[in-house]
Structures are given as C-alpha cells and as structure tokens.
Short mmCIF file of C-alpha atoms and ligand atoms in Angstrom, two decimals:
data_model
loop_
_atom_site.label_atom_id
_atom_site.label_comp_id
_atom_site.label_asym_id
_atom_site.label_seq_id
_atom_site.Cartn_x
_atom_site.Cartn_y
_atom_site.Cartn_z
CA MET A 159 -21.28 3.11 -33.44
CA GLU A 160 -22.30 6.70 -32.85
CA LYS A 161 -21.49 9.06 -35.66
CA GLN A 162 -19.55 11.32 -33.37
CA ARG A 163 -17.31 8.53 -32.15
CA LYS A 164 -16.61 7.48 -35.74
CA LYS A 165 -15.75 11.02 -36.66
CA LEU A 166 -13.33 11.37 -33.78
CA LEU A 167 -11.64 8.12 -34.69
CA SER A 168 -11.24 9.18 -38.30
CA LYS A 169 -9.51 12.34 -37.14
CA LEU A 170 -6.78 10.49 -35.26
CA PRO A 171 -3.42 11.52 -36.71
CA ALA A 172 -1.37 9.01 -38.66
CA ILE A 173 2.02 8.05 -37.27
CA ASN A 174 3.71 9.74 -40.21
CA ASP A 175 2.00 13.03 -39.37
CA LEU A 176 3.66 12.89 -35.99
CA LEU A 177 7.04 11.81 -37.33
CA ASP A 178 7.08 14.48 -40.05
CA SER A 179 6.21 17.31 -37.70
CA LYS A 180 9.01 19.58 -36.53
CA GLN A 181 8.85 18.25 -32.97
CA GLY A 182 8.70 14.72 -34.26
CA GLN A 183 11.92 15.31 -36.16
CA SER A 184 13.71 16.73 -33.16
CA LEU A 185 12.59 13.77 -31.04
CA ILE A 186 14.07 11.48 -33.70
CA ASP A 187 17.37 13.37 -33.39
CA VAL A 188 17.47 12.61 -29.66
CA TYR A 189 15.93 9.15 -29.40
CA GLY A 190 16.33 7.61 -32.83
CA HIS A 191 13.67 6.68 -35.41
CA GLN A 192 12.44 3.39 -33.98
CA MET A 193 11.95 4.68 -30.43
CA VAL A 194 9.85 7.60 -31.71
CA VAL A 195 7.78 5.34 -33.99
CA ASP A 196 7.01 3.06 -31.03
CA ALA A 197 6.17 5.96 -28.75
CA SER A 198 3.91 7.57 -31.39
CA ARG A 199 2.08 4.31 -31.92
CA HIS A 200 1.65 3.98 -28.18
CA ALA A 201 0.25 7.52 -27.90
CA ILE A 202 -2.20 7.07 -30.78
CA ASP A 203 -3.36 3.70 -29.44
CA GLU A 204 -3.97 5.28 -26.08
CA LEU A 205 -6.00 8.07 -27.62
CA ARG A 206 -8.02 5.59 -29.69
CA ASN A 207 -8.82 3.55 -26.58
CA THR A 208 -9.91 6.66 -24.74
CA ILE A 209 -12.29 7.57 -27.57
CA LEU A 210 -13.65 4.03 -27.70
CA ASN A 211 -14.20 3.89 -23.95
CA THR A 212 -15.65 7.34 -23.35
CA THR A 213 -19.37 7.24 -22.54
CA SER A 214 -21.67 8.57 -25.26
CA SER A 215 -22.77 11.48 -23.14
CA MET A 216 -19.16 12.61 -22.75
CA LEU A 217 -18.35 12.35 -26.45
CA SER A 218 -19.64 15.80 -27.30
CA GLU A 219 -17.16 17.30 -24.84
CA PHE A 220 -14.27 15.28 -26.17
CA GLU A 221 -11.54 17.30 -27.76
CA LEU A 222 -9.00 15.61 -29.94
CA LEU A 223 -5.46 16.48 -28.82
CA SER A 224 -3.57 18.81 -31.15
CA LEU A 225 -0.46 17.48 -32.84
CA ASP A 226 1.60 19.68 -30.49
CA LYS A 227 -0.04 18.28 -27.39
CA LEU A 228 0.34 14.75 -28.65
CA ASN A 229 4.02 15.32 -29.32
CA GLU A 230 4.41 16.66 -25.79
CA LYS A 231 2.93 13.44 -24.45
CA ILE A 232 5.25 11.41 -26.66
CA SER A 233 8.23 13.40 -25.47
CA ALA A 234 7.32 12.84 -21.80
CA TYR A 235 6.82 9.15 -22.48
CA LEU A 236 10.21 8.85 -24.17
CA GLU A 237 11.87 10.73 -21.35
CA SER A 238 10.41 8.39 -18.75
CA LYS A 239 11.51 5.39 -20.80
CA GLN A 240 15.01 6.79 -21.00
CA GLN A 241 15.30 7.07 -17.22
CA ASN A 242 17.58 4.55 -15.58
CA GLY A 243 15.86 1.71 -13.81
CA LEU A 244 18.35 1.97 -10.97
CA GLN A 245 18.20 5.51 -9.66
CA PRO A 246 19.02 7.60 -6.59
CA VAL A 247 16.33 7.69 -3.90
CA VAL A 248 15.76 9.56 -0.66
CA ASN A 249 16.13 7.35 2.40
CA ALA A 250 13.90 8.81 5.11
CA THR A 251 13.54 5.50 6.95
CA GLY A 252 16.29 6.18 9.49
CA ILE A 253 17.84 2.78 8.79
CA VAL A 254 21.42 3.72 7.96
CA VAL A 255 22.68 0.53 6.31
CA HIS A 256 19.52 -0.40 4.42
CA THR A 257 20.18 -3.39 2.19
CA ASN A 258 17.16 -2.73 -0.04
CA LEU A 259 18.27 0.87 -0.55
CA GLY A 260 21.85 0.04 -1.45
CA ARG A 261 23.56 -0.11 1.98
CA SER A 262 26.44 2.36 2.40
CA LEU A 263 26.89 5.69 0.66
CA LEU A 264 30.45 6.11 -0.49
CA SER A 265 32.77 8.79 0.84
CA THR A 266 33.67 11.82 -1.24
CA SER A 267 37.15 10.42 -1.78
CA ALA A 268 35.79 7.08 -3.03
CA LYS A 269 33.50 8.89 -5.43
CA LYS A 270 36.40 10.95 -6.72
CA SER A 271 38.64 7.92 -7.16
CA ILE A 272 35.93 6.08 -9.10
CA SER A 273 35.34 8.96 -11.46
CA GLU A 274 39.08 9.20 -12.10
CA ILE A 275 39.52 5.53 -12.89
CA VAL A 276 36.45 4.70 -14.98
CA SER A 277 37.54 6.24 -18.24
CA SER A 278 41.21 5.35 -18.01
CA TYR A 279 43.28 2.23 -18.21
CA SER A 280 44.81 1.38 -14.86
CA ASN A 281 47.62 -0.63 -13.33
CA LEU A 282 45.02 -3.10 -12.10
CA GLU A 283 47.15 -6.21 -12.52
CA ILE A 284 50.57 -5.00 -13.49
CA ASP A 285 53.71 -4.30 -11.53
CA LYS A 286 54.97 -0.84 -12.46
CA LEU A 287 58.55 -1.70 -11.51
CA THR A 288 59.00 -4.89 -13.51
CA GLY A 289 56.22 -4.47 -16.10
CA GLU A 290 55.13 -7.96 -15.24
CA ARG A 291 51.77 -9.29 -14.12
CA GLY A 292 50.83 -8.23 -10.61
CA SER A 293 47.95 -8.88 -8.27
CA ARG A 294 44.79 -6.81 -8.42
CA TYR A 295 44.54 -7.11 -4.66
CA GLN A 296 47.97 -5.76 -3.76
CA HIS A 297 46.91 -2.16 -3.11
CA VAL A 298 43.99 -2.92 -0.79
CA ALA A 299 45.78 -5.88 0.76
CA LYS A 300 48.56 -3.61 1.95
CA LEU A 301 46.06 -1.23 3.55
CA LEU A 302 44.11 -4.06 5.13
CA ARG A 303 47.29 -5.49 6.66
CA GLU A 304 48.22 -2.08 8.00
CA LEU A 305 44.77 -1.38 9.48
CA THR A 306 43.95 -4.79 10.92
CA GLY A 307 47.38 -6.16 11.81
CA ALA A 308 46.71 -9.30 9.74
CA GLU A 309 49.45 -11.06 7.77
CA ALA A 310 47.50 -11.21 4.51
CA ALA A 311 44.24 -10.14 2.89
CA LEU A 312 41.96 -10.97 -0.02
CA VAL A 313 38.81 -9.35 -1.39
CA VAL A 314 35.86 -11.09 -3.06
CA ASN A 315 32.39 -10.12 -4.22
CA ASN A 316 30.61 -10.02 -0.86
CA ASN A 317 30.84 -11.59 2.57
CA ALA A 318 28.63 -14.52 1.59
CA ALA A 319 31.18 -15.29 -1.14
CA ALA A 320 33.99 -14.85 1.37
CA VAL A 321 32.54 -17.46 3.75
CA PHE A 322 31.93 -19.78 0.82
CA LEU A 323 35.51 -19.45 -0.41
CA ILE A 324 37.00 -19.88 3.08
CA LEU A 325 35.06 -23.06 3.76
CA SER A 326 35.66 -24.50 0.29
CA SER A 327 39.39 -23.86 0.42
CA LEU A 328 40.10 -24.88 4.00
CA ALA A 329 37.67 -27.65 4.87
CA VAL A 330 36.07 -29.30 1.84
CA GLY A 331 34.96 -32.84 2.74
CA LYS A 332 35.83 -32.14 6.36
CA GLU A 333 33.89 -31.13 9.43
CA ALA A 334 33.52 -27.55 10.57
CA ILE A 335 32.70 -27.27 14.25
CA ILE A 336 30.24 -24.51 15.06
CA SER A 337 28.27 -23.56 18.16
CA ARG A 338 24.54 -24.22 17.99
CA GLY A 339 23.90 -20.62 19.06
CA GLU A 340 25.57 -19.30 15.91
CA MET A 341 23.50 -20.93 13.17
CA VAL A 342 22.66 -17.54 11.73
CA GLU A 343 20.26 -16.62 8.95
CA ILE A 344 20.87 -13.25 7.33
CA GLY A 345 18.06 -11.97 5.15
CA GLY A 346 16.64 -15.32 4.08
CA SER A 347 19.07 -16.19 1.33
CA PHE A 348 22.12 -16.55 3.54
CA ARG A 349 21.87 -19.30 6.11
CA ILE A 350 25.03 -20.61 7.65
CA PRO A 351 23.98 -24.31 7.51
CA ASP A 352 23.10 -23.97 3.79
CA VAL A 353 26.33 -22.17 2.95
CA MET A 354 28.29 -24.88 4.72
CA LYS A 355 26.49 -27.62 2.84
CA GLN A 356 27.01 -25.89 -0.51
CA SER A 357 30.70 -25.46 0.10
CA GLY A 358 31.09 -29.18 0.72
CA VAL A 359 31.76 -28.86 4.42
CA ILE A 360 30.16 -31.12 7.01
CA LEU A 361 28.38 -29.25 9.74
CA ARG A 362 29.26 -30.29 13.27
CA GLU A 363 27.10 -28.48 15.80
CA VAL A 364 28.20 -28.27 19.42
CA GLY A 365 26.76 -26.86 22.64
CA CYS A 366 23.27 -25.53 23.19
CA THR A 367 21.56 -22.39 21.89
CA ASN A 368 22.47 -20.39 24.98
CA LYS A 369 25.64 -22.08 26.18
CA VAL A 370 28.74 -23.61 24.74
CA HIS A 371 31.94 -24.59 26.53
CA LEU A 372 35.47 -25.11 25.30
CA SER A 373 35.10 -28.75 26.25
CA ASP A 374 32.20 -29.07 23.78
CA TYR A 375 34.50 -27.99 20.97
CA GLU A 376 37.27 -30.28 22.15
CA ALA A 377 34.98 -33.29 22.46
CA ALA A 378 33.84 -32.84 18.84
CA ILE A 379 37.34 -33.00 17.37
CA ASN A 380 38.16 -36.11 15.33
CA GLU A 381 40.50 -37.05 12.47
CA ASN A 382 38.11 -35.45 9.96
CA THR A 383 37.84 -32.04 11.63
CA GLY A 384 38.76 -29.20 9.28
CA LEU A 385 38.27 -26.01 11.27
CA PHE A 386 36.40 -24.14 13.97
CA LEU A 387 33.85 -21.69 12.62
CA LYS A 388 32.59 -18.76 14.64
CA VAL A 389 29.75 -16.65 13.24
CA HIS A 390 28.97 -13.26 14.65
CA THR A 391 25.33 -13.23 15.72
CA SER A 392 24.96 -9.92 13.98
CA ASN A 393 21.20 -9.57 13.82
CA TYR A 394 20.22 -11.02 17.20
CA LYS A 395 21.59 -11.58 20.66
CA VAL A 396 21.12 -14.47 23.02
CA VAL A 397 20.71 -12.87 26.43
CA GLY A 398 20.23 -14.20 29.94
CA PHE A 399 21.81 -17.45 31.05
CA THR A 400 24.49 -17.62 28.38
CA GLU A 401 28.06 -18.64 27.93
CA GLU A 402 30.37 -18.35 24.97
CA VAL A 403 33.90 -19.49 24.46
CA GLU A 404 36.50 -16.71 24.41
CA PHE A 405 38.33 -16.40 21.12
CA ALA A 406 41.70 -16.68 22.82
CA GLU A 407 40.67 -20.03 24.33
CA LEU A 408 39.43 -21.38 21.01
CA VAL A 409 42.60 -20.20 19.32
CA GLY A 410 44.59 -22.07 21.98
CA LEU A 411 42.61 -25.23 21.29
CA GLY A 412 43.10 -24.75 17.55
CA GLU A 413 46.85 -24.46 17.99
CA GLN A 414 46.93 -27.58 20.12
CA TYR A 415 45.22 -29.64 17.41
CA GLY A 416 46.52 -27.78 14.35
CA LEU A 417 43.06 -26.49 13.38
CA PRO A 418 42.34 -22.96 12.10
CA VAL A 419 39.78 -20.73 13.80
CA VAL A 420 37.63 -18.90 11.24
CA ASP A 421 35.36 -16.00 12.18
CA ASP A 422 32.53 -14.64 10.02
CA LEU A 423 32.38 -11.25 11.63
CA GLY A 424 29.48 -10.04 9.47
CA SER A 425 29.52 -6.30 9.62
CA GLY A 426 33.17 -5.90 10.43
CA ILE A 427 34.04 -2.57 11.92
CA LEU A 428 37.51 -1.10 12.30
CA VAL A 429 36.60 1.47 14.96
CA ASP A 430 35.07 1.06 18.39
CA LEU A 431 31.72 2.83 18.51
CA SER A 432 31.18 2.45 22.25
CA ASP A 433 32.49 6.00 22.77
CA TRP A 434 29.40 7.10 20.84
CA GLY A 435 26.94 5.47 23.16
CA LEU A 436 26.59 2.25 21.19
CA SER A 437 27.25 -1.14 22.68
CA TYR A 438 30.62 -2.74 22.08
CA GLU A 439 30.89 -4.64 18.79
CA PRO A 440 34.12 -6.54 18.19
CA THR A 441 36.47 -4.91 15.71
CA VAL A 442 38.47 -6.79 13.11
CA GLN A 443 41.68 -5.82 14.91
CA ASP A 444 40.38 -7.37 18.14
CA ARG A 445 39.93 -10.68 16.38
CA ILE A 446 43.32 -10.61 14.70
CA SER A 447 45.08 -9.76 17.94
CA ALA A 448 43.21 -12.60 19.66
CA GLY A 449 45.00 -14.85 17.16
CA VAL A 450 42.02 -15.77 14.99
CA ASP A 451 43.36 -17.36 11.80
CA VAL A 452 40.85 -16.05 9.26
CA VAL A 453 38.29 -13.24 9.62
CA SER A 454 35.74 -12.23 6.99
CA PHE A 455 33.41 -9.21 6.84
CA SER A 456 31.35 -7.07 4.46
CA GLY A 457 32.66 -3.98 2.71
CA ASP A 458 29.34 -2.16 2.60
CA LYS A 459 27.96 -2.59 6.10
CA MET A 460 29.55 -0.71 9.01
CA LEU A 461 32.81 -0.27 7.11
CA GLY A 462 30.95 2.14 4.83
CA GLY A 463 32.51 1.11 1.53
CA PRO A 464 31.45 -0.69 -1.66
CA GLN A 465 29.92 -4.16 -1.75
CA ALA A 466 32.76 -6.58 -1.07
CA GLY A 467 33.74 -9.53 1.06
CA ILE A 468 36.98 -8.90 2.87
CA ILE A 469 39.11 -11.76 4.15
CA VAL A 470 42.08 -11.13 6.45
CA GLY A 471 44.24 -13.54 8.39
CA LYS A 472 47.24 -15.86 8.36
CA LYS A 473 49.19 -15.92 5.15
CA LYS A 474 49.20 -19.69 4.69
CA TYR A 475 45.40 -19.84 4.69
CA ILE A 476 44.89 -16.78 2.48
CA GLU A 477 47.34 -18.33 -0.02
CA GLU A 478 45.16 -21.46 -0.15
CA MET A 479 42.13 -19.29 -0.99
CA LYS A 480 43.99 -17.33 -3.66
CA LYS A 481 44.84 -20.56 -5.45
CA HIS A 482 41.29 -21.95 -5.29
CA PRO A 483 39.42 -21.84 -8.64
CA LEU A 484 36.43 -20.26 -6.91
CA ASN A 485 38.52 -17.20 -6.19
CA ARG A 486 38.62 -16.41 -9.89
CA ALA A 487 34.83 -16.67 -10.09
CA LEU A 488 34.33 -14.43 -7.09
CA ARG A 489 36.84 -11.76 -8.03
CA VAL A 490 35.94 -8.09 -7.86
CA ASP A 491 36.08 -5.34 -10.41
CA LYS A 492 38.41 -2.34 -10.40
CA LEU A 493 35.50 -0.08 -9.39
CA THR A 494 35.13 -2.03 -6.17
CA LEU A 495 38.85 -2.02 -5.51
CA ILE A 496 39.32 1.69 -6.07
CA ALA A 497 36.32 2.54 -3.87
CA LEU A 498 37.50 0.16 -1.18
CA GLU A 499 41.03 1.55 -1.25
CA ALA A 500 39.74 5.11 -0.84
CA THR A 501 37.40 4.02 1.97
CA LEU A 502 40.14 2.18 3.85
CA LYS A 503 42.49 5.15 3.55
CA GLU A 504 40.01 7.23 5.55
CA TYR A 505 40.61 4.90 8.50
CA ARG A 506 44.20 6.10 8.69
CA HIS A 507 42.80 9.27 10.28
CA PRO A 508 40.76 8.07 13.25
CA GLU A 509 39.86 11.67 14.16
CA LYS A 510 38.41 12.39 10.71
CA VAL A 511 36.88 9.06 9.79
CA PHE A 512 33.56 9.81 11.50
CA ASP A 513 33.12 12.81 9.26
CA GLU A 514 34.34 11.30 6.01
CA ILE A 515 32.52 7.96 5.94
CA PRO A 516 28.80 8.69 5.52
CA THR A 517 27.70 5.49 7.28
CA LEU A 518 29.74 6.34 10.39
CA LYS A 519 28.70 9.96 10.25
CA MET A 520 25.01 9.09 10.19
CA ILE A 521 25.31 6.49 12.92
CA THR A 522 27.14 8.86 15.24
CA ALA A 523 25.01 11.96 14.56
CA SER A 524 23.83 13.33 17.89
CA LYS A 525 20.21 13.88 18.80
CA SER A 526 20.76 17.64 19.17
CA GLN A 527 22.27 17.88 15.68
CA LEU A 528 19.31 15.96 14.30
CA GLN A 529 16.82 18.11 16.19
CA CYS A 530 18.39 21.22 14.75
CA ARG A 531 18.07 19.81 11.24
CA ALA A 532 14.50 18.71 11.92
CA GLN A 533 13.65 22.34 12.77
CA LYS A 534 15.08 23.48 9.45
CA LEU A 535 13.22 20.88 7.43
CA TYR A 536 10.02 21.57 9.35
CA GLN A 537 10.18 25.27 8.44
CA ILE A 538 10.64 24.42 4.77
CA LEU A 539 7.85 21.85 4.63
CA LYS A 540 5.38 23.90 6.65
CA LYS A 541 5.40 26.59 3.97
CA VAL A 542 4.39 24.27 1.14
CA ILE A 543 2.13 21.74 2.72
CA SER A 544 -1.63 21.51 2.21
CA THR A 545 -3.96 22.24 5.13
CA LYS A 546 -5.24 18.68 4.80
CA LEU A 547 -1.93 17.48 6.22
CA SER A 548 -0.31 18.19 9.54
CA LEU A 549 3.33 18.13 10.49
CA GLN A 550 5.01 17.77 13.82
CA ILE A 551 8.56 17.34 15.08
CA ASN A 552 8.99 14.39 17.38
CA SER A 553 11.56 12.13 19.03
CA SER A 554 12.05 8.58 17.88
CA PHE A 555 14.69 5.91 17.37
CA SER A 556 16.63 4.94 14.26
CA GLN A 557 18.50 1.73 13.53
CA THR A 558 21.98 1.13 12.24
CA GLY A 559 20.75 -1.72 10.01
CA GLY A 560 23.28 -3.92 8.24
CA GLY A 561 23.02 -6.63 10.85
CA ALA A 562 24.99 -4.81 13.51
CA PHE A 563 24.09 -3.45 16.91
CA PRO A 564 20.78 -5.37 16.86
CA LEU A 565 19.77 -4.10 20.28
CA ASP A 566 20.87 -0.49 19.95
CA LYS A 567 18.28 2.16 19.31
CA LEU A 568 19.68 5.47 18.20
CA PRO A 569 17.79 8.46 19.61
CA THR A 570 16.76 10.64 16.69
CA ALA A 571 14.56 13.53 15.59
CA VAL A 572 11.79 12.94 13.08
CA ILE A 573 9.05 14.83 11.31
CA GLU A 574 5.69 13.13 11.47
CA LEU A 575 3.10 13.71 8.80
CA THR A 576 -0.49 12.88 9.62
CA SER A 577 -3.86 13.51 8.05
CA VAL A 578 -7.42 12.99 9.17
CA GLN A 579 -8.72 13.26 5.60
CA VAL A 580 -6.27 11.47 3.36
CA SER A 581 -4.87 7.95 3.50
CA ILE A 582 -1.34 7.90 4.87
CA VAL A 583 -0.65 4.70 2.95
CA ASP A 584 -1.64 6.45 -0.27
CA ILE A 585 0.66 9.39 0.46
CA ALA A 586 3.54 7.03 1.22
CA LYS A 587 2.93 5.36 -2.15
CA GLN A 588 2.91 8.69 -3.96
CA LEU A 589 6.20 9.55 -2.27
CA ARG A 590 7.72 6.28 -3.46
CA LEU A 591 6.61 7.08 -7.01
CA ASN A 592 8.08 10.58 -6.85
CA HIS A 593 11.12 11.51 -8.96
CA PRO A 594 13.36 10.83 -7.15
CA PRO A 595 11.55 8.20 -5.08
CA ILE A 596 11.23 8.84 -1.33
CA PHE A 597 11.15 5.96 1.14
CA THR A 598 9.72 6.58 4.59
CA ARG A 599 8.50 4.52 7.48
CA ILE A 600 4.96 4.42 8.77
CA ALA A 601 4.17 4.19 12.46
CA ASN A 602 1.09 5.07 14.50
CA GLN A 603 -0.87 6.29 11.46
CA ALA A 604 1.91 8.74 10.57
CA ILE A 605 4.55 8.99 7.88
CA ILE A 606 7.90 9.36 9.60
CA PHE A 607 10.76 11.31 8.04
CA ASP A 608 13.86 10.43 10.06
CA LEU A 609 16.53 13.13 9.87
CA ARG A 610 19.34 10.65 10.49
CA THR A 611 19.33 9.35 6.91
CA ILE A 612 17.93 12.43 5.14
CA LYS A 613 20.63 14.55 3.51
CA ASP A 614 20.48 18.35 3.50
CA SER A 615 20.24 18.17 -0.27
CA ASP A 616 17.06 16.07 0.13
CA PHE A 617 15.18 18.90 1.89
CA MET A 618 14.01 20.57 -1.32
CA ILE A 619 13.12 17.22 -2.88
CA LEU A 620 10.86 16.49 0.07
CA ALA A 621 9.32 19.95 -0.14
CA ASP A 622 8.62 19.58 -3.87
CA ALA A 623 7.13 16.13 -3.45
CA LEU A 624 4.84 17.17 -0.59
CA GLN A 625 3.75 20.28 -2.41
CA ASN A 626 2.76 18.29 -5.48
CA ILE A 627 1.07 15.43 -3.72
CA ASN A 628 -2.39 14.59 -5.00
CA LEU A 629 -4.78 14.75 -2.07
CA SER A 630 -7.98 14.08 -3.97
CA GLY A 631 -7.34 10.34 -4.16
CA GLY A 632 -7.96 7.69 -1.51
CA GLU A 633 -9.91 8.66 1.57
CA ASN A 634 -8.46 7.65 4.88
CA GLY A 635 -9.44 4.05 4.90
CA GLU A 636 -6.66 2.42 6.91
C1 PLP B 989 25.73 -9.67 6.41
C2 PLP B 989 26.35 -10.91 6.84
C3 PLP B 989 26.77 -11.85 5.88
C4 PLP B 989 26.58 -11.62 4.40
O1 PLP B 989 27.36 -10.54 3.97
P1 PLP B 989 27.13 -9.93 2.49
O2 PLP B 989 28.25 -8.95 2.34
O3 PLP B 989 25.78 -9.32 2.51
O4 PLP B 989 27.22 -11.05 1.54
C5 PLP B 989 27.36 -13.01 6.32
N1 PLP B 989 27.53 -13.26 7.63
C6 PLP B 989 27.12 -12.38 8.60
C7 PLP B 989 27.34 -12.73 10.03
C8 PLP B 989 26.54 -11.18 8.23
O5 PLP B 989 26.14 -10.31 9.17
#
C-alpha cells in the first residue's frame, strides 16, 4: 500500500478520542453512550473506506476530517436516526383521501380532543352515575344514532373489519345473497368474495354484471339463506344498459322472508355533496331511512375522521355483533373514539361542517379559490427557483380518492414544473426525500403541484425544497 494511504489510515481518530471530546460528551448527554459509540464507529468506518477507495492520484489532496468536523457528521447522523419513521409529508398529488398518505386529516377539534385525552385517565368504560362498568362505544353511539337515525351503532377497527364482523355474526355457515355486479375489490387486499369466505359465509351470486332484478334475489332464497348483502361499487360504476334493485324493494323482500339487508357503503358520507357539483352518492341516512338493517362505512374516507369501521342499524343485529368474540379483537382505542366523537360533532352544524372537516373542505374548494392560491404559491416559488427549471400555472383535475365519486373529476389549479435540462423523475425523487417529504404527481413530462391538497403552511416547505434541489445530477433521460 502507498505510504501516504498508510499514513492517513494511521491518523484516523480512535473512538475514545471522539467520545472524550467536549462535543462527544454533549452528544452522550442527549443520545446516551451506546448510540454515540455506534455512530462514532460508523463515522470512522466510513472515513476509513473513503481513504481505502480513493485513487492514488487523489490521495495527496485528501484531507483528514478534524475532530470537530467528524463530530458534526456524527451529530447529523444521530439526528437522522432519531427522526420518526412515520412523519408528516406534503401531499401535492391532489388526491384528497389518499390511502398511502394516511387518508383524512383530522379537524382542529379532533386534534384538540386527542391532545387532551392522551395524558389523562378517562371515563372510557365507566358509567359516571353508577361507578359501574360502561361501554366504550356509548358516546359515539349516541351521536351516530342522532346523525343517521339508526337504532344502534358500533365501531370497530376499519370497514373491512366491520364487514367481517357483520357477516360472521349474522350469517356464519349460511348463504349471503349478493349481486354479481357488486363483487368489489378495494385496493387488492380487500375483495368481497374473499372476505365472505373468511367469515364463514357462503357466497350466493345472483344476476348479471350489469343487471339484477328483485326476482333474482327472491329465486335464490332457500332455508339456508342468512342475509342480503349490498356492496357499494365505490371505485367503479357500471354504466349503460344497467338495472339495480332499489333498496326499499330489497328491504320489502327481506321483511317478507325475515332476512336482514346489509349494506357495505364503503366511504359513507353524512352530507349530500351534489350541491357542490359532485354526483349524488348515497348518504348513510338515506340507507337507514330506506329501512336497511345494517350499514357499514369507513371513518377515514369521506367522513373525514380517524381510521374506523362504523356499523349502524337495527338494535337486534348490532347486539348480536357486540356479543361476538370477534368484536373484542376488533375493538378500537380511546384515541380513535375521541377523534371520531369530535369529528361526528362537527356534523351537527351542517353550515360549518364544510369548513371544519379538512376532507370536505378540500373536496369542495372552488376552482377560483384554488387559482388564487396557485398565484400566491407561484409568486413564492418563482423567486427561488433555478433558471434550469420553469414554472407555469395551469388547469387540471383532482380526485376525491377514498373509493368515492369514481367518475367525478374536480376542476383544480396546479403549478407545473418542467425542465429541458434536468430529469423530472430525479427531481420528483429528491422532493420525496426532502424533510418533510413532498409527494407530487407527474404528467406530460411535468411535476404537478395540485393546490387542492397543498396547505398554506406547505408553501414555504415547497419553496425551500425547490431552492435546495440538486440540479447537477441526472440529465433528462426520460
Ligand atoms: C374502502 C372500502 C372498504 C374497506 O374500508 P377500510 O376502512 O379501508 O377497511 C370496504 N368496502 C368498500 C365498499 C369500500 O369502499
């Protein structure tokens, strides 16, 4: 080995030199001895590898890092290790209920309620009046009855769990009659036929993909029929020559034969969004007033609350579910319940709910509002951006996401970032690796920042990230 390389290696500091230094000691105060030892070892190993792998011609220019510089590196390394794996990100995709980005943002009131409850004991399962054991669901159940008109309510971990519990409690070993057009798959892992099989229910398909008649349901009834299952086709629509059975008719048939009608409503909204230019999606109240026996829906889709599966319906069926052992396994935590209670309370004020629930607020934001905000963001970004990049305000469409309104496109304002010199894919990657990470969409060789899901407080984050982007990397090789 060259003499110079040997000399450099011999000058590498020992771990104890780093630990005994003043900075080393203060790092130990913050992170503890073992963490700092590991980080120091990591830093020295890295330096050793660099020396070993530097070409001979570069060796003469190689400067060994000072102890101070090395400690700085160690400190940065420790800080990055300390960061939470799960962290806030900027959603610039324009998809409001984005499952991969955590679905709904909670309302201010839900956030406040959570922060109040987390470090206190609570009356989660105790009756204040008698001092005896109560139900953890009583507070939200009361609100759900009030808002939906249902006789009873129950909350479980998510809507997939809700469907599972409903089928297991009401029809195990029996047949569930379902229309062929409603054999839904939601995001790969939730397929109605698989869920039915797992819950011990026998699938009984009726009708055709595009058409089903009441007589199809009636003809399928036998002594082993357990229930009628309706599944909201939340992420697609069958259009054209189609026919569905009205809920009221199915309910009538159910009453005639003593069979419950169960509806997996999927997204489950409590307000009609057709006043906002969206197509009509059935509300939970509509289903209850049509006499549907059991309705289930998600807490974190259009409702705009925490992850939860909400079940509302006739008392005798909900009681069956409460008694089922699965219910205990699927039960939700107090954090979910407090956030859900706060979210549901917002629906008592129909005139304010579109402002208070972030999901509803983003979905109903008007194009002119979004254009105005796009102007503001454009002005901020224009000041910091490199001349290698160009920015432009444009019109586009966002999506609600969350398996609702599959055909609706929401007119929106976006900022498009393009470059003739630098790879757009590389920039998008750098944005994802930013602190905090920024998720965008790419279309027509441009990075799209959709104002619908970008918060005002994200503007400076975007500016910082774009200002610091490294443009020397990949050439435009898409
Ligand atoms: C989203 C959805 C589900 C699953 O709900 P999760 O809350 O994600 O478990 C089930 N059924 C339908 C129709 C859905 O749209």
